[in-house]
Amino acid sequence: MTTHQRELIENAVGPAPWYWKTFPPPEASSGQEFEWRYHGDEGELPYLVTLGLAQEPHTPRLALNTYCRAFNLPSKMLGIWCPEPRTVRLLCFDPDQLKAFSFVDIVGWFKQSTERVYSATEPLAEFEISSTLPEGVHKVEVPEPFRALDELLLLTSYPARTRDDAACAIYVLYPHAGLVEVVPQKWFTPNQYDVGRQWISRVARDPDSHRILGEAVRVGNFELSEDGKQVERWLSTST
């Protein structure tokens, strides 16, 4: 694995809470500095990741449950995506409009809720993509705030009908074009892997080779084939 490939994988955004340090800080139009924070594995707010102003460490403005990921939009907006039952949900927030709330509001809330995102402010826009779409390219209705983004790689579990079917898919979303390409990971099957204990955590596009690189927990780092459906080669393996 080259240094370039290692950096691409290490900088790829993974899901909360395990990869919270990969979340990019929002670039607010006001110039205010925001910071992501993790609240530990124990206590009243276990596994919670929050966003707040750098100078207000005890005042959250956004809280994320497990499997959420953050990304920045070119319009200085903050994007969040997360898996939901049978869909992938995408939300857009204006960081400057996020209202503060109290930790008291969310103590115990995530444990009881299937909601992935808590905010005292409504998102500017949101939409969902079915996670059961067949392989291939599909049209999707993408709200305006997302359309300045060229490409976004989404990961979702995939309905494997047999133990030899793909248990995960990469959704290559092209917001500016209103298209999503569903790319089943045909190498990642229940017969080959302990799905759940082993899982694909994050992927990134190599701008030089245009191949997709990624990390699979308890498996290793990989480079996919040109069509994105098979592992072309392993860059490292877990011991």
Coordinates of N, CA and C in Angstrom, one line a residue:
M1 N 0.9 -1.2 0.0 CA 0.0 0.0 0.0 C 0.9 1.2 0.0
T2 N 0.6 2.2 -0.9 CA 1.4 3.4 -1.0 C 1.0 4.4 0.1
T3 N 1.8 5.3 0.4 CA 1.5 6.4 1.3 C 0.2 7.1 0.9
H4 N 0.1 7.4 -0.4 CA -1.1 8.0 -1.0 C -2.3 7.2 -0.7
Q5 N -2.3 5.9 -0.9 CA -3.5 5.1 -0.7 C -3.8 5.1 0.8
R6 N -2.8 4.9 1.6 CA -3.0 4.9 3.1 C -3.7 6.2 3.6
E7 N -3.2 7.3 3.1 CA -3.8 8.6 3.5 C -5.2 8.7 3.0
L8 N -5.5 8.3 1.8 CA -6.9 8.3 1.3 C -7.9 7.5 2.2
I9 N -7.4 6.3 2.6 CA -8.3 5.5 3.4 C -8.4 6.1 4.8
E10 N -7.3 6.5 5.4 CA -7.3 7.1 6.8 C -8.1 8.3 6.9
N11 N -8.2 9.1 5.8 CA -8.9 10.4 5.8 C -10.4 10.2 5.4
A12 N -10.7 9.0 4.9 CA -12.1 8.7 4.5 C -13.0 8.8 5.7
V13 N -14.2 9.3 5.6 CA -15.1 9.4 6.7 C -15.8 8.1 7.0
G14 N -15.7 7.7 8.3 CA -16.4 6.5 8.7 C -17.5 6.8 9.6
P15 N -18.3 5.8 10.1 CA -19.5 6.1 10.9 C -19.2 6.4 12.4
A16 N -20.1 7.2 12.9 CA -20.1 7.5 14.4 C -20.5 6.2 15.1
P17 N -19.9 6.0 16.3 CA -19.0 6.8 17.0 C -17.5 6.5 16.7
W18 N -17.3 5.3 16.0 CA -15.9 4.8 15.9 C -15.0 5.7 15.1
Y19 N -15.5 6.4 14.2 CA -14.7 7.2 13.3 C -14.9 8.7 13.4
W20 N -15.4 9.1 14.6 CA -15.8 10.5 14.7 C -14.7 11.5 14.4
K21 N -13.4 11.0 14.6 CA -12.3 12.0 14.4 C -12.1 12.2 12.9
T22 N -12.8 11.4 12.0 CA -12.7 11.7 10.6 C -13.7 12.7 10.1
F23 N -14.6 13.1 11.0 CA -15.6 14.1 10.5 C -15.0 15.4 10.3
P24 N -15.3 16.0 9.1 CA -14.7 17.4 8.8 C -15.5 18.4 9.6
P25 N -14.7 19.4 10.2 CA -15.5 20.5 10.9 C -16.2 21.3 9.8
P26 N -17.4 21.8 10.1 CA -18.2 22.6 9.2 C -17.4 23.9 8.9
E27 N -17.6 24.3 7.6 CA -17.0 25.6 7.2 C -18.2 26.6 7.2
A28 N -18.4 27.3 8.3 CA -19.6 28.2 8.4 C -19.3 29.5 7.6
S29 N -20.4 30.0 7.0 CA -20.3 31.3 6.3 C -19.9 32.4 7.3
S30 N -20.3 32.3 8.6 CA -19.9 33.4 9.6 C -18.5 33.3 10.0
G31 N -17.8 32.2 9.7 CA -16.4 32.1 10.1 C -16.3 31.5 11.5
Q32 N -17.5 31.2 12.2 CA -17.4 30.6 13.5 C -16.8 29.2 13.4
E33 N -16.0 28.9 14.4 CA -15.3 27.6 14.5 C -16.2 26.6 15.2
F34 N -16.4 25.4 14.6 CA -17.2 24.3 15.2 C -16.2 23.1 15.4
E35 N -16.6 22.3 16.4 CA -15.8 21.1 16.8 C -16.7 20.0 17.0
W36 N -16.3 18.8 16.6 CA -17.0 17.5 16.9 C -16.4 17.0 18.2
R37 N -17.3 16.4 19.0 CA -16.8 15.9 20.3 C -17.4 14.5 20.5
Y38 N -16.7 13.6 21.2 CA -17.1 12.3 21.5 C -17.3 12.2 23.0
H39 N -18.3 11.6 23.5 CA -18.7 11.6 24.9 C -18.4 10.3 25.6
G40 N -17.6 9.5 25.0 CA -17.1 8.3 25.7 C -18.0 7.1 25.6
D41 N -17.5 6.0 26.1 CA -18.2 4.7 26.0 C -19.1 4.4 27.2
E42 N -19.1 5.3 28.2 CA -19.9 5.0 29.4 C -20.6 6.3 29.8
G43 N -21.3 6.2 31.0 CA -22.0 7.4 31.5 C -23.3 7.6 30.9
E44 N -23.9 8.8 31.0 CA -25.2 9.1 30.6 C -25.4 9.3 29.1
L45 N -24.2 9.5 28.4 CA -24.3 9.8 27.0 C -23.3 8.9 26.2
P46 N -23.5 7.6 26.4 CA -22.5 6.7 25.8 C -22.6 6.7 24.3
Y47 N -21.4 6.7 23.6 CA -21.3 6.6 22.2 C -21.9 7.8 21.4
L48 N -22.1 8.9 22.1 CA -22.7 10.1 21.5 C -21.6 11.0 20.9
V49 N -21.9 11.4 19.7 CA -21.0 12.4 19.0 C -21.8 13.7 18.8
T50 N -21.3 14.8 19.3 CA -22.0 16.1 19.1 C -21.1 17.1 18.4
L51 N -21.8 18.1 17.9 CA -21.2 19.3 17.2 C -21.5 20.5 18.0
G52 N -20.5 21.4 18.2 CA -20.8 22.6 18.9 C -19.7 23.6 18.6
L53 N -19.9 24.9 19.0 CA -18.9 25.9 18.8 C -17.7 25.6 19.6
A54 N -16.5 25.9 19.0 CA -15.3 25.6 19.7 C -15.2 26.2 21.1
Q55 N -15.7 27.4 21.2 CA -15.7 28.1 22.5 C -16.8 27.7 23.5
E56 N -17.6 26.8 23.0 CA -18.7 26.3 23.9 C -18.7 24.8 24.0
P57 N -17.7 24.2 24.7 CA -17.6 22.8 24.7 C -18.7 22.0 25.4
H58 N -19.5 22.7 26.2 CA -20.6 22.0 26.9 C -22.0 22.4 26.3
T59 N -22.0 22.9 25.1 CA -23.3 23.3 24.5 C -23.4 22.7 23.2
P60 N -24.1 21.5 23.1 CA -24.3 20.9 21.8 C -25.2 21.6 20.9
R61 N -25.0 21.5 19.6 CA -26.0 22.1 18.6 C -26.4 21.0 17.6
L62 N -25.8 19.8 17.6 CA -26.2 18.7 16.8 C -25.7 17.4 17.5
A63 N -26.5 16.4 17.5 CA -26.1 15.1 18.1 C -26.4 14.0 17.1
L64 N -25.4 13.1 17.0 CA -25.5 12.0 16.1 C -25.4 10.7 16.8
N65 N -26.3 9.8 16.4 CA -26.4 8.4 16.8 C -25.4 7.6 16.0
T66 N -25.3 6.3 16.3 CA -24.4 5.4 15.6 C -24.7 5.3 14.1
Y67 N -23.7 5.1 13.4 CA -23.7 5.0 11.9 C -23.9 6.2 11.1
C68 N -24.0 7.4 11.8 CA -24.1 8.7 11.0 C -22.7 9.1 10.5
R69 N -22.7 9.8 9.4 CA -21.5 10.4 8.9 C -21.7 11.8 8.5
A70 N -20.7 12.6 8.6 CA -20.8 14.1 8.3 C -19.9 14.3 7.0
F71 N -20.4 15.3 6.2 CA -19.6 15.7 5.1 C -19.9 17.2 4.8
N72 N -19.0 17.9 4.2 CA -19.2 19.3 3.9 C -19.7 19.5 2.5
L73 N -20.6 20.4 2.3 CA -21.1 20.8 1.0 C -20.4 22.0 0.5
P74 N -20.2 22.2 -0.8 CA -19.5 23.4 -1.3 C -20.1 24.7 -0.9
S75 N -21.4 24.7 -0.6 CA -22.1 26.0 -0.2 C -21.9 26.4 1.2
K76 N -20.9 25.8 1.9 CA -20.7 26.0 3.4 C -21.8 25.5 4.2
M77 N -22.5 24.5 3.7 CA -23.5 23.8 4.5 C -22.9 22.5 5.0
L78 N -23.6 21.9 6.0 CA -23.1 20.6 6.6 C -24.1 19.5 6.1
G79 N -23.5 18.5 5.6 CA -24.3 17.3 5.2 C -24.1 16.2 6.2
I80 N -25.2 15.4 6.5 CA -25.2 14.2 7.3 C -25.9 13.1 6.5
W81 N -25.3 11.9 6.5 CA -26.0 10.8 5.9 C -25.9 9.6 6.9
C82 N -27.0 8.8 6.9 CA -27.1 7.7 7.8 C -28.0 6.6 7.2
P83 N -27.7 5.4 7.6 CA -28.7 4.3 7.2 C -29.9 4.3 8.0
E84 N -31.0 4.1 7.4 CA -32.3 3.9 8.1 C -32.8 2.5 7.6
P85 N -33.9 2.0 8.3 CA -34.4 0.8 7.8 C -34.9 0.9 6.3
R86 N -34.3 0.2 5.4 CA -34.6 0.1 4.0 C -34.3 1.4 3.2
T87 N -33.7 2.4 3.8 CA -33.3 3.6 3.1 C -31.9 4.1 3.6
V88 N -31.4 5.0 2.8 CA -30.2 5.9 3.2 C -30.8 7.3 3.3
R89 N -30.6 8.0 4.4 CA -31.2 9.3 4.6 C -30.1 10.3 4.6
L90 N -30.3 11.4 3.9 CA -29.3 12.5 3.8 C -30.0 13.8 4.2
L91 N -29.3 14.6 5.0 CA -29.8 15.8 5.6 C -28.8 16.9 5.4
C92 N -29.3 18.2 5.2 CA -28.4 19.3 5.1 C -28.8 20.4 6.1
F93 N -27.7 20.9 6.8 CA -27.9 21.9 7.8 C -27.1 23.1 7.5
D94 N -27.5 24.3 7.9 CA -26.7 25.5 7.9 C -26.1 25.6 9.3
P95 N -24.8 25.4 9.4 CA -24.1 25.4 10.7 C -24.5 26.7 11.6
D96 N -24.6 27.8 10.9 CA -24.8 29.1 11.6 C -26.2 29.1 12.2
Q97 N -27.1 28.3 11.7 CA -28.5 28.3 12.2 C -28.8 27.3 13.2
L98 N -27.8 26.4 13.5 CA -28.0 25.4 14.5 C -28.2 26.0 15.9
K99 N -29.4 25.7 16.5 CA -29.7 26.2 17.8 C -29.0 25.3 18.9
A100 N -28.6 25.9 20.0 CA -28.1 25.2 21.1 C -29.2 24.5 21.9
F101 N -28.8 23.3 22.4 CA -29.8 22.6 23.3 C -29.0 22.0 24.5
S102 N -29.7 21.5 25.5 CA -29.1 21.0 26.7 C -28.8 19.5 26.5
F103 N -27.7 19.0 27.2 CA -27.5 17.6 27.2 C -28.6 16.9 27.9
V104 N -29.3 17.6 28.8 CA -30.5 17.0 29.5 C -31.5 16.5 28.5
D105 N -31.6 17.3 27.4 CA -32.6 16.9 26.4 C -32.4 15.6 25.7
I106 N -31.1 15.1 25.7 CA -30.8 13.9 25.0 C -30.3 12.7 25.9
V107 N -30.2 12.9 27.2 CA -29.8 11.9 28.1 C -30.8 10.7 27.9
G108 N -30.4 9.6 27.6 CA -31.2 8.4 27.4 C -32.0 8.4 26.1
W109 N -32.0 9.5 25.4 CA -32.9 9.6 24.2 C -32.4 8.6 23.1
F110 N -31.1 8.6 22.8 CA -30.6 7.7 21.8 C -30.8 6.3 22.1
K111 N -30.7 5.9 23.3 CA -30.9 4.5 23.7 C -32.3 4.0 23.3
Q112 N -33.3 4.9 23.5 CA -34.7 4.6 23.3 C -35.1 4.8 21.9
S113 N -34.4 5.6 21.1 CA -34.9 6.0 19.8 C -34.1 5.3 18.7
T114 N -34.9 5.2 17.6 CA -34.2 4.7 16.3 C -33.8 5.9 15.5
E115 N -34.1 7.1 16.0 CA -33.6 8.3 15.2 C -32.1 8.4 15.3
R116 N -31.5 8.8 14.2 CA -30.1 8.9 14.1 C -29.5 10.3 14.4
V117 N -30.4 11.3 14.2 CA -29.9 12.7 14.3 C -30.8 13.4 15.2
Y118 N -30.2 14.2 16.2 CA -31.0 15.1 17.0 C -30.6 16.5 16.8
S119 N -31.6 17.4 16.6 CA -31.3 18.8 16.4 C -32.5 19.6 16.8
A120 N -32.2 20.8 17.4 CA -33.3 21.7 17.8 C -33.7 22.5 16.6
T121 N -33.0 22.3 15.5 CA -33.2 23.1 14.2 C -33.6 22.2 13.1
E122 N -34.6 22.5 12.4 CA -35.0 21.7 11.2 C -33.9 21.7 10.1
P123 N -33.6 20.6 9.5 CA -32.7 20.6 8.4 C -33.2 21.5 7.2
L124 N -32.3 22.1 6.5 CA -32.6 22.9 5.3 C -33.3 22.1 4.3
A125 N -32.8 20.8 4.2 CA -33.3 19.9 3.2 C -32.9 18.5 3.6
E126 N -33.7 17.5 3.1 CA -33.4 16.1 3.3 C -34.1 15.3 2.3
F127 N -33.5 14.1 2.0 CA -34.1 13.1 1.1 C -33.6 11.8 1.5
E128 N -34.3 10.7 0.9 CA -34.0 9.4 1.2 C -33.8 8.6 -0.1
I129 N -32.9 7.6 -0.1 CA -32.7 6.7 -1.3 C -33.0 5.3 -0.8
S130 N -33.8 4.6 -1.5 CA -34.1 3.2 -1.1 C -32.8 2.4 -1.1
S131 N -32.6 1.6 0.0 CA -31.4 0.7 0.1 C -31.7 -0.7 -0.5
T132 N -32.8 -0.8 -1.3 CA -33.1 -2.1 -1.9 C -33.1 -1.9 -3.5
L133 N -32.6 -0.8 -4.0 CA -32.6 -0.6 -5.4 C -31.7 -1.7 -6.1
P134 N -32.1 -2.1 -7.3 CA -31.3 -3.1 -8.0 C -30.0 -2.5 -8.5
E135 N -29.1 -3.4 -8.8 CA -27.8 -2.9 -9.4 C -28.0 -2.1 -10.6
G136 N -27.2 -1.0 -10.8 CA -27.3 -0.2 -11.9 C -27.6 1.3 -11.6
V137 N -27.9 2.1 -12.6 CA -28.0 3.6 -12.4 C -29.5 3.9 -12.3
H138 N -29.8 4.8 -11.4 CA -31.2 5.2 -11.1 C -31.3 6.7 -11.0
K139 N -32.4 7.2 -11.4 CA -32.7 8.7 -11.1 C -33.2 8.9 -9.7
V140 N -32.7 10.0 -9.1 CA -33.2 10.3 -7.7 C -33.5 11.8 -7.7
E141 N -34.4 12.2 -6.9 CA -34.8 13.6 -6.7 C -33.8 14.2 -5.6
V142 N -32.9 15.0 -6.0 CA -32.0 15.6 -5.1 C -32.3 17.1 -4.8
P143 N -32.5 17.4 -3.5 CA -32.8 18.8 -3.2 C -31.6 19.8 -3.6
E144 N -32.0 21.0 -3.9 CA -31.0 22.0 -4.3 C -29.7 22.1 -3.5
P145 N -29.8 22.1 -2.2 CA -28.6 22.3 -1.4 C -27.5 21.3 -1.6
F146 N -27.9 20.1 -2.1 CA -26.9 19.0 -2.3 C -26.3 19.0 -3.7
R147 N -26.9 19.8 -4.6 CA -26.6 19.6 -6.0 C -25.2 20.2 -6.4
A148 N -24.6 20.9 -5.6 CA -23.2 21.4 -5.9 C -22.2 20.4 -5.7
L149 N -22.6 19.2 -5.1 CA -21.6 18.2 -4.8 C -21.5 17.3 -6.1
D150 N -20.3 17.0 -6.5 CA -20.1 16.1 -7.7 C -20.4 14.6 -7.4
E151 N -19.9 14.1 -6.3 CA -20.0 12.7 -6.0 C -20.0 12.5 -4.5
L152 N -20.7 11.5 -4.1 CA -20.7 11.1 -2.7 C -20.9 9.6 -2.6
L153 N -19.9 8.9 -1.9 CA -20.0 7.5 -1.8 C -20.7 7.1 -0.5
L154 N -21.8 6.3 -0.7 CA -22.6 5.9 0.4 C -22.4 4.4 0.6
L155 N -22.4 3.9 1.8 CA -22.4 2.4 2.1 C -23.7 2.0 2.7
T156 N -24.2 0.9 2.3 CA -25.4 0.4 2.9 C -25.4 -1.1 2.9
S157 N -26.0 -1.7 3.9 CA -26.2 -3.2 3.9 C -27.2 -3.5 2.7
Y158 N -27.1 -4.6 2.2 CA -27.9 -5.0 1.0 C -28.6 -6.3 1.2
P159 N -29.8 -6.5 0.7 CA -30.6 -7.7 1.0 C -30.0 -8.9 0.2
A160 N -29.2 -9.7 0.9 CA -28.6 -10.9 0.3 C -29.7 -12.0 0.3
R161 N -30.1 -12.4 -0.8 CA -31.2 -13.4 -0.9 C -30.6 -14.8 -0.6
T162 N -29.4 -15.0 -1.0 CA -28.7 -16.3 -0.7 C -27.4 -16.0 0.0
R163 N -26.7 -17.0 0.5 CA -25.4 -16.7 1.2 C -24.3 -16.4 0.2
D164 N -24.6 -16.5 -1.1 CA -23.6 -16.1 -2.0 C -23.8 -14.7 -2.6
D165 N -24.9 -14.0 -2.2 CA -25.2 -12.7 -2.7 C -24.5 -11.6 -1.9
A166 N -24.3 -10.4 -2.5 CA -23.7 -9.3 -1.8 C -24.5 -8.9 -0.6
A167 N -23.8 -8.7 0.5 CA -24.4 -8.2 1.8 C -24.2 -6.7 2.0
C168 N -23.6 -6.1 1.0 CA -23.3 -4.7 1.2 C -23.2 -4.1 -0.3
A169 N -23.6 -2.8 -0.4 CA -23.5 -2.1 -1.7 C -22.9 -0.7 -1.5
I170 N -22.2 -0.3 -2.4 CA -21.8 1.1 -2.5 C -22.8 1.9 -3.4
Y171 N -23.3 2.9 -2.9 CA -24.2 3.8 -3.7 C -23.3 5.0 -4.1
V172 N -23.0 5.1 -5.4 CA -22.3 6.2 -5.9 C -23.3 7.3 -6.3
L173 N -23.4 8.3 -5.5 CA -24.4 9.3 -5.7 C -23.8 10.5 -6.5
Y174 N -24.5 10.9 -7.5 CA -24.0 12.1 -8.3 C -25.1 13.2 -8.1
P175 N -25.0 14.0 -7.1 CA -26.1 14.9 -6.7 C -26.4 15.9 -7.9
H176 N -25.3 16.4 -8.5 CA -25.5 17.4 -9.6 C -26.3 16.9 -10.7
A177 N -26.2 15.6 -11.0 CA -26.9 14.9 -12.1 C -28.2 14.3 -11.7
G178 N -28.5 14.2 -10.4 CA -29.7 13.5 -9.9 C -29.7 12.0 -10.2
L179 N -28.5 11.4 -10.1 CA -28.4 10.0 -10.4 C -27.7 9.2 -9.2
V180 N -28.0 8.0 -9.1 CA -27.2 7.1 -8.1 C -26.9 5.8 -8.8
E181 N -25.7 5.4 -8.7 CA -25.3 4.0 -9.2 C -25.2 3.1 -8.1
V182 N -25.9 2.0 -8.1 CA -25.9 0.9 -7.1 C -24.8 -0.1 -7.5
V183 N -23.8 -0.2 -6.7 CA -22.7 -1.1 -7.0 C -22.6 -2.2 -5.9
P184 N -23.3 -3.4 -6.0 CA -23.2 -4.4 -5.0 C -21.7 -4.9 -4.9
Q185 N -21.3 -5.1 -3.6 CA -20.0 -5.7 -3.3 C -20.1 -7.2 -3.4
K186 N -19.9 -7.7 -4.6 CA -20.1 -9.1 -4.8 C -19.1 -10.1 -4.1
W187 N -18.0 -9.5 -3.7 CA -17.0 -10.3 -2.9 C -17.4 -10.4 -1.4
F188 N -18.3 -9.5 -1.0 CA -18.7 -9.5 0.5 C -20.0 -10.2 0.7
T189 N -19.9 -11.5 0.9 CA -21.1 -12.4 1.0 C -21.1 -13.1 2.3
P190 N -22.3 -13.5 2.8 CA -22.4 -14.2 4.0 C -21.6 -15.5 4.1
N191 N -21.4 -16.1 2.9 CA -20.6 -17.3 2.8 C -19.1 -17.0 3.1
Q192 N -18.6 -15.9 2.7 CA -17.2 -15.5 2.7 C -16.8 -14.8 4.0
Y193 N -17.8 -14.1 4.6 CA -17.5 -13.2 5.8 C -18.5 -13.4 6.9
D194 N -18.1 -13.1 8.1 CA -19.0 -13.0 9.3 C -19.7 -11.7 9.3
V195 N -20.7 -11.5 8.5 CA -21.4 -10.2 8.3 C -21.9 -9.7 9.6
G196 N -21.5 -8.5 10.0 CA -21.9 -7.9 11.2 C -20.7 -7.7 12.1
R197 N -20.0 -8.8 12.3 CA -18.7 -8.7 13.0 C -17.6 -8.2 12.0
Q198 N -17.7 -8.6 10.8 CA -16.9 -8.0 9.7 C -17.8 -7.2 8.9
W199 N -17.3 -6.0 8.5 CA -18.1 -5.0 7.7 C -17.3 -4.0 7.0
I200 N -17.8 -3.5 5.9 CA -17.1 -2.4 5.2 C -17.4 -1.1 5.8
S201 N -16.4 -0.5 6.4 CA -16.6 0.7 7.2 C -16.5 2.0 6.5
R202 N -15.6 2.1 5.4 CA -15.5 3.4 4.7 C -14.8 3.1 3.4
V203 N -15.1 4.0 2.5 CA -14.5 3.9 1.1 C -14.2 5.3 0.6
A204 N -13.3 5.4 -0.4 CA -12.9 6.7 -0.9 C -12.5 6.5 -2.4
R205 N -12.6 7.5 -3.2 CA -12.2 7.4 -4.6 C -10.8 7.9 -4.7
D206 N -9.9 7.1 -5.4 CA -8.6 7.6 -5.6 C -8.6 8.5 -6.8
P207 N -8.3 9.8 -6.7 CA -8.4 10.7 -7.8 C -7.4 10.4 -9.0
D208 N -6.4 9.7 -8.6 CA -5.4 9.3 -9.7 C -5.8 8.2 -10.5
S209 N -6.2 7.1 -9.9 CA -6.6 5.9 -10.6 C -8.1 5.8 -10.9
H210 N -8.9 6.6 -10.2 CA -10.4 6.6 -10.2 C -10.9 5.3 -9.6
R211 N -10.1 4.4 -9.0 CA -10.6 3.2 -8.3 C -11.1 3.6 -6.9
I212 N -12.0 2.8 -6.4 CA -12.4 2.9 -5.0 C -11.6 2.1 -4.1
L213 N -11.1 2.8 -3.1 CA -10.3 2.1 -2.0 C -11.2 2.0 -0.8
G214 N -10.9 1.1 0.1 CA -11.7 1.0 1.3 C -11.1 0.2 2.4
E215 N -11.8 0.2 3.5 CA -11.4 -0.5 4.7 C -12.6 -1.4 5.1
A216 N -12.3 -2.7 5.4 CA -13.2 -3.6 6.0 C -12.8 -4.0 7.4
V217 N -13.6 -3.8 8.4 CA -13.2 -4.1 9.7 C -13.0 -5.6 9.9
R218 N -11.9 -5.9 10.6 CA -11.4 -7.3 10.8 C -11.2 -8.0 9.6
V219 N -10.9 -7.3 8.5 CA -10.6 -8.0 7.2 C -9.3 -7.3 6.6
G220 N -9.4 -6.0 6.3 CA -8.2 -5.4 5.7 C -8.6 -4.2 4.8
N221 N -7.6 -3.6 4.2 CA -7.8 -2.5 3.2 C -7.7 -3.0 1.8
F222 N -8.5 -2.5 0.9 CA -8.6 -3.1 -0.4 C -8.7 -2.0 -1.5
E223 N -8.5 -2.4 -2.7 CA -8.7 -1.6 -3.9 C -9.7 -2.4 -4.8
L224 N -10.7 -1.8 -5.2 CA -11.8 -2.5 -6.0 C -11.4 -2.5 -7.5
S225 N -12.0 -3.4 -8.2 CA -11.9 -3.5 -9.6 C -12.5 -2.3 -10.3
E226 N -12.2 -2.2 -11.6 CA -12.7 -1.0 -12.3 C -14.2 -0.8 -12.3
D227 N -14.9 -2.0 -12.2 CA -16.4 -1.8 -12.1 C -16.9 -1.6 -10.7
G228 N -16.0 -1.7 -9.7 CA -16.3 -1.4 -8.3 C -17.0 -2.6 -7.6
K229 N -17.1 -3.8 -8.2 CA -17.9 -4.8 -7.6 C -17.0 -5.9 -6.9
Q230 N -15.8 -6.0 -7.3 CA -14.9 -7.0 -6.7 C -13.6 -6.4 -6.2
V231 N -12.9 -7.1 -5.3 CA -11.6 -6.7 -4.8 C -10.6 -7.0 -5.9
E232 N -9.9 -6.0 -6.4 CA -8.8 -6.2 -7.3 C -7.6 -6.7 -6.6
R233 N -7.3 -6.0 -5.5 CA -6.2 -6.5 -4.6 C -6.3 -6.0 -3.2
W234 N -5.8 -6.7 -2.3 CA -5.7 -6.3 -0.9 C -4.5 -5.5 -0.7
L235 N -4.7 -4.3 -0.1 CA -3.6 -3.4 0.2 C -3.0 -3.8 1.6
S236 N -3.8 -4.4 2.5 CA -3.3 -4.9 3.8 C -4.3 -5.8 4.3
T237 N -4.0 -6.7 5.2 CA -5.0 -7.6 5.8 C -4.9 -7.6 7.3
S238 N -6.0 -7.8 7.9 CA -6.0 -7.8 9.4 C -5.5 -9.1 9.9
T239 N -4.7 -9.0 11.0 CA -4.2 -10.2 11.6 C -5.1 -10.8 12.7

